[in-house]
Short mmCIF file of C-alpha atoms in Angstrom, two decimals:
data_model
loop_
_atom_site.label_atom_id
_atom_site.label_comp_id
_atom_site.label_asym_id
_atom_site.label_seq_id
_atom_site.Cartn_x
_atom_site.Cartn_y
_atom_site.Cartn_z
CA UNK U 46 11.25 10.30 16.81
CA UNK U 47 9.08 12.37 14.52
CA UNK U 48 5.52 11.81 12.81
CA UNK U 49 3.81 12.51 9.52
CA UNK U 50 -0.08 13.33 9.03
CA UNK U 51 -1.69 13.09 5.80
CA UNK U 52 -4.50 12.02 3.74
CA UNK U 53 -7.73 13.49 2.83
CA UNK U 54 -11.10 13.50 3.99
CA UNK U 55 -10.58 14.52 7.15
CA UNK U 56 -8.59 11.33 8.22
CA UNK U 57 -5.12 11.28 9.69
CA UNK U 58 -3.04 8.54 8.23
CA UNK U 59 0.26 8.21 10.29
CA UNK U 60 3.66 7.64 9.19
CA UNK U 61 6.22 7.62 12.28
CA UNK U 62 9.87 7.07 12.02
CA UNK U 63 11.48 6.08 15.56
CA UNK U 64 14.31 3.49 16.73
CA UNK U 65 13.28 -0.39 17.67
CA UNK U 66 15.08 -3.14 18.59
CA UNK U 67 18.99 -2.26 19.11
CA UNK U 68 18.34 0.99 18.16
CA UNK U 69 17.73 0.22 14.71
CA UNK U 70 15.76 2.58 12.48
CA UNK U 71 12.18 1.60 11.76
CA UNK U 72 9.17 3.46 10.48
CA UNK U 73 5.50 2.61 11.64
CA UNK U 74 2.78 3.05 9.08
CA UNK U 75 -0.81 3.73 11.09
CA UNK U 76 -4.03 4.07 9.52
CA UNK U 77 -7.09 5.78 11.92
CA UNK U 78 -8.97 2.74 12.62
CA UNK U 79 -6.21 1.19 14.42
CA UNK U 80 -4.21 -0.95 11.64
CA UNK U 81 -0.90 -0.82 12.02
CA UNK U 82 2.77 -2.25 9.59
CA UNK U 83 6.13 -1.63 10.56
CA UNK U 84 9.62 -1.35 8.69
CA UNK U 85 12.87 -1.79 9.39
CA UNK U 86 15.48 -0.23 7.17
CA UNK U 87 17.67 -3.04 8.17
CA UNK U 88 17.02 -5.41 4.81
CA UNK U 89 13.58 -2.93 3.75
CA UNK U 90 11.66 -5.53 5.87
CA UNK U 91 7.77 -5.14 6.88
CA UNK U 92 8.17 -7.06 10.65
CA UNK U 93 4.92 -6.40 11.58
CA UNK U 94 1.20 -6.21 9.92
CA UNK U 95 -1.56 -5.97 12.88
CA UNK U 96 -5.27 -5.49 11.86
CA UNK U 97 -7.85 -2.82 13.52
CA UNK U 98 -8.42 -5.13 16.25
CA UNK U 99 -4.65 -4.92 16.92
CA UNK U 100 -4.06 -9.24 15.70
CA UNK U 101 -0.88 -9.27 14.31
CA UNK U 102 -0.57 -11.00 10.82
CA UNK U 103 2.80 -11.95 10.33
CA UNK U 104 4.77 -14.46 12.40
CA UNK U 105 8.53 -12.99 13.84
CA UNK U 106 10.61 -15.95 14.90
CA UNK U 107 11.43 -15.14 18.69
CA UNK U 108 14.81 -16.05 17.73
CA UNK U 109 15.01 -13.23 15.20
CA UNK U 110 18.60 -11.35 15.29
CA UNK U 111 18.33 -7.17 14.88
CA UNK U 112 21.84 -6.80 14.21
CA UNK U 113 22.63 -6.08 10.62
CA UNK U 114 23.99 -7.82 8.51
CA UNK U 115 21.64 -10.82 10.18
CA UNK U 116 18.56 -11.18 8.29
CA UNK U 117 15.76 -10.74 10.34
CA UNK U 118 14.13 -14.38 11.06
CA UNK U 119 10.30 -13.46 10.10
CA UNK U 120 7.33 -10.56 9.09
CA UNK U 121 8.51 -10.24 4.69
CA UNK U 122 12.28 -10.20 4.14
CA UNK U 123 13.03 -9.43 0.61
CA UNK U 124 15.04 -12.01 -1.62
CA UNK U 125 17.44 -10.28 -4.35
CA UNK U 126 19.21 -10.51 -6.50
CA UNK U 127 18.76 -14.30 -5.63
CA UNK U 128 16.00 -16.35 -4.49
CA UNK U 129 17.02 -19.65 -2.22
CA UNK U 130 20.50 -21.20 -3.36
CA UNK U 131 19.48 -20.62 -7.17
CA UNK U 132 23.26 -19.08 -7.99
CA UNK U 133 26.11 -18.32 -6.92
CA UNK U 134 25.15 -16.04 -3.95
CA UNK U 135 23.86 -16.68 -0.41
CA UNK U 136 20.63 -17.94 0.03
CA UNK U 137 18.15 -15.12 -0.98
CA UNK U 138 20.48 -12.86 -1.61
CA UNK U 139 21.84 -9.51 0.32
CA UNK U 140 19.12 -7.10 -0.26
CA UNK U 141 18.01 -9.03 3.32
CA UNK U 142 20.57 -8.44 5.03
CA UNK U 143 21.82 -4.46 3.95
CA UNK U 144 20.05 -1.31 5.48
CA UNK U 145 18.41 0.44 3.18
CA UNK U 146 17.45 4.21 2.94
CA UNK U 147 14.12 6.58 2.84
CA UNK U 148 13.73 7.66 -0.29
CA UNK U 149 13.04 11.03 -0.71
CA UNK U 150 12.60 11.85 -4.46
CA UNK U 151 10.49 8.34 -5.89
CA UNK U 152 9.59 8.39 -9.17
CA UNK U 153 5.59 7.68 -9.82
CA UNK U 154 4.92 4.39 -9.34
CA UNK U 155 1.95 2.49 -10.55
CA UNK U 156 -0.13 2.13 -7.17
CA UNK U 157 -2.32 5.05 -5.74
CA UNK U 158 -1.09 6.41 -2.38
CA UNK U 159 -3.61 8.90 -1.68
CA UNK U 160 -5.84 8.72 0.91
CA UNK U 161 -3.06 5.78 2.35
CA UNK U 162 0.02 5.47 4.35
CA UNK U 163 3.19 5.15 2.65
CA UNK U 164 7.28 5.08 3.26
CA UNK U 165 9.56 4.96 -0.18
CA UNK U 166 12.85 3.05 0.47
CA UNK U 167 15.87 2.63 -1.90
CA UNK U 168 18.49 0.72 -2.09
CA UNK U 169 22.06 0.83 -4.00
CA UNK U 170 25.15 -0.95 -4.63
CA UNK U 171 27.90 -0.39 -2.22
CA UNK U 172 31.47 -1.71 -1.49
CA UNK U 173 30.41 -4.61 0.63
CA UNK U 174 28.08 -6.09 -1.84
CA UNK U 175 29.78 -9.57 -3.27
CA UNK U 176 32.06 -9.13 -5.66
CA UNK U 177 30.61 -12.36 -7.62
CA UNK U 178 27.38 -9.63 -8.35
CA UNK U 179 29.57 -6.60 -9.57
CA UNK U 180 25.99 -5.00 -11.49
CA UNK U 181 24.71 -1.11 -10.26
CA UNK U 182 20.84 -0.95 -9.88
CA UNK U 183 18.46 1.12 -8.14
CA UNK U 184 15.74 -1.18 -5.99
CA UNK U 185 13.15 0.87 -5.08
CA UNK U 186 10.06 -0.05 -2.58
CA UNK U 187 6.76 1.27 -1.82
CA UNK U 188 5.35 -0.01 1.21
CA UNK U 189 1.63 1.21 1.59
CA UNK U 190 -0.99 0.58 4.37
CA UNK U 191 -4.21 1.40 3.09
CA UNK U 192 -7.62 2.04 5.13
CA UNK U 193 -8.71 -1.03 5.12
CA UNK U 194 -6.29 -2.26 6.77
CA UNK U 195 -4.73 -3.75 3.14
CA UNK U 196 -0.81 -4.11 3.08
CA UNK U 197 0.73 -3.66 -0.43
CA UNK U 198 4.73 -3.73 -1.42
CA UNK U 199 5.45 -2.40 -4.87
CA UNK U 200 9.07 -2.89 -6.08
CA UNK U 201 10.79 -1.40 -9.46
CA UNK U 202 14.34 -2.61 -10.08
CA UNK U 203 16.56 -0.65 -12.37
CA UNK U 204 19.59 -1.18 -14.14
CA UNK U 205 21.66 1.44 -14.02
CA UNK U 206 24.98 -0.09 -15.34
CA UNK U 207 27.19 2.89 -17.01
CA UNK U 208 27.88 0.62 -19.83
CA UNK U 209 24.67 -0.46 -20.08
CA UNK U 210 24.99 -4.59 -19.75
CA UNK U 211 22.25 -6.45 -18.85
CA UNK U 212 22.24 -8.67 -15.98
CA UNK U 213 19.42 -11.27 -14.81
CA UNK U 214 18.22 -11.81 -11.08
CA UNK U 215 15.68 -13.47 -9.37
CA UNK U 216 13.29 -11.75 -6.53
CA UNK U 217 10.71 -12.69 -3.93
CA UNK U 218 8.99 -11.55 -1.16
CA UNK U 219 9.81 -14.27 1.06
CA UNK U 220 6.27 -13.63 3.59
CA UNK U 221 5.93 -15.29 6.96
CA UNK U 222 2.10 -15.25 8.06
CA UNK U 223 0.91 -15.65 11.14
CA UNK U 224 -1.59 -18.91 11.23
CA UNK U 225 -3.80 -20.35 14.13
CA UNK U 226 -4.87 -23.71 11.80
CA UNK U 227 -2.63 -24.45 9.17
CA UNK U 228 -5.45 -27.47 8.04
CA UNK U 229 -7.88 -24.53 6.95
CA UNK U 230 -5.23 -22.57 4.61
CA UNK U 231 -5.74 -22.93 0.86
CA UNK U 232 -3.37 -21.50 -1.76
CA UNK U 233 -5.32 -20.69 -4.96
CA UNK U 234 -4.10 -19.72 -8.91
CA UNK U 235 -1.32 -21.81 -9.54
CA UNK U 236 -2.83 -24.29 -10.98
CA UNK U 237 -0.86 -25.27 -14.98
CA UNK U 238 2.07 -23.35 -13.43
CA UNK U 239 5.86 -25.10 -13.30
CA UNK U 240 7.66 -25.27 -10.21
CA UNK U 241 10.88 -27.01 -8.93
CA UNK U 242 10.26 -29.84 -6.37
CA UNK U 243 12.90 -28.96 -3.90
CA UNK U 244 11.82 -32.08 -2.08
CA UNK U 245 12.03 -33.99 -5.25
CA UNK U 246 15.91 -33.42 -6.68
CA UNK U 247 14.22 -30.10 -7.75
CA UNK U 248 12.77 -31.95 -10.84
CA UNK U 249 10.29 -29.46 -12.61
CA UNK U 250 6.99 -30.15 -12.47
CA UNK U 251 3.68 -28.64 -13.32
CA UNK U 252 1.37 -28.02 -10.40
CA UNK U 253 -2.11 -30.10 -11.59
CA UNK U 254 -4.41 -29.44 -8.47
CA UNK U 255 -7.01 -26.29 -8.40
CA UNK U 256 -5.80 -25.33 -4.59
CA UNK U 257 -2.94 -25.96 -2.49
CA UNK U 258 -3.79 -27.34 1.14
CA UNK U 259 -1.94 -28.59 4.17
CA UNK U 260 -2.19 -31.60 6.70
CA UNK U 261 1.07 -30.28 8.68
CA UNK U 262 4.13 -27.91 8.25
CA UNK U 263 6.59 -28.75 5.36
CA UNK U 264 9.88 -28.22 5.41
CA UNK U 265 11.21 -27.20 1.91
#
């Protein structure tokens, strides 16, 4: 296990790499008033999010397998190159389900890190990726924690096929959030937007209402 301190002002921010469940490779990102995310390499997935007051924020299924290549049921697993059954890959993809690396040389990316906890992961094509997907690319991730408390992924997807063909992909981050009253959740801003019913022969239709709200769960 080994630690990182950083950030200015005379605060520590915390970035700890250790093993968790199985043995598996994670890194915790800690900021000084308590908040807390952590990461496993397995699929470059956040499994945990707790606030100050140590309330965790993202729901882990207690059926959740930590044995690569099982996706891990729960926290924000990442969905590429496909999202749900939209082609001719697994569901979501197998950036989910492959282990993914620190990376030690990022480029800049667009968010500020100072002052925040941070880990840079990267992932690349290897020999058990489906042959049906046969494109190289470069996925890289910023996970930050900031003071607040505020947890932000940044992603930046590169094609880096030597003969320079373009290839499409879709990509989510597929977050499970803890909730206590699903009746007082309201999902804001998609209002004019077009969607595909998945309950509905996945006819496309254009979302009318100003929020989003819920009576019960919804399978989808």
């Amino acid at each position: 296990m080994s630690s990182f301190e950083g950030g200015g002002g005379g605060e520590k921010k915390y970035v700890e790499f250790c093993t968790g469940v199985n043995g598996l490779d994670k890194v915790i990102l800690r900021e000084v008033r308590g908040q807390s995310a952590e990461v496993y390499l397995n699929g470059g997935q956040v499994t945990s999010w707790k606030n100050e007051y140590g309330e965790e924020l993202l729901f882990l299924s207690s059926k959740a397998v930590f044995k690569p290549p099982t996706a891990i049921r729960g926290g924000i697993p990442i969905s590429f190159p496909q999202f749900g059954m939209h082609g001719s890959l697994e569901q979501h993809g197998f950036a989910r389900n492959t282990v993914w690396t620190i990376d030690k040389d990022p480029p800049p990316f667009p968010t500020v890190s100072s002052n925040k906890a941070f880990i840079d992961l990267i992932l690349k094509p290897s020999e058990d990726d489906p042959k049906s997907w046969p494109h190289r690319f470069e996925f890289r991730i910023r996970i930050t924690l900031g003071p607040g408390g505020d947890l932000m992924l940044t992603s930046r997807i590169r094609n880096t096929n030597t003969d320079g063909k373009p290839f499409t992909f879709t990509f989510a981050y597929n977050n499970y959030f803890y909730l206590t009253d699903i009746s007082e959740v309201r999902i804001e801003g998609l209002e004019t937007l077009d969607y595909l019913d998945n309950l509905n022969s996945r006819d496309r239709v254009t979302e009318q209402g100003d929020a989003i709200t819920f009576e019960s769960e919804v399978c989808i």
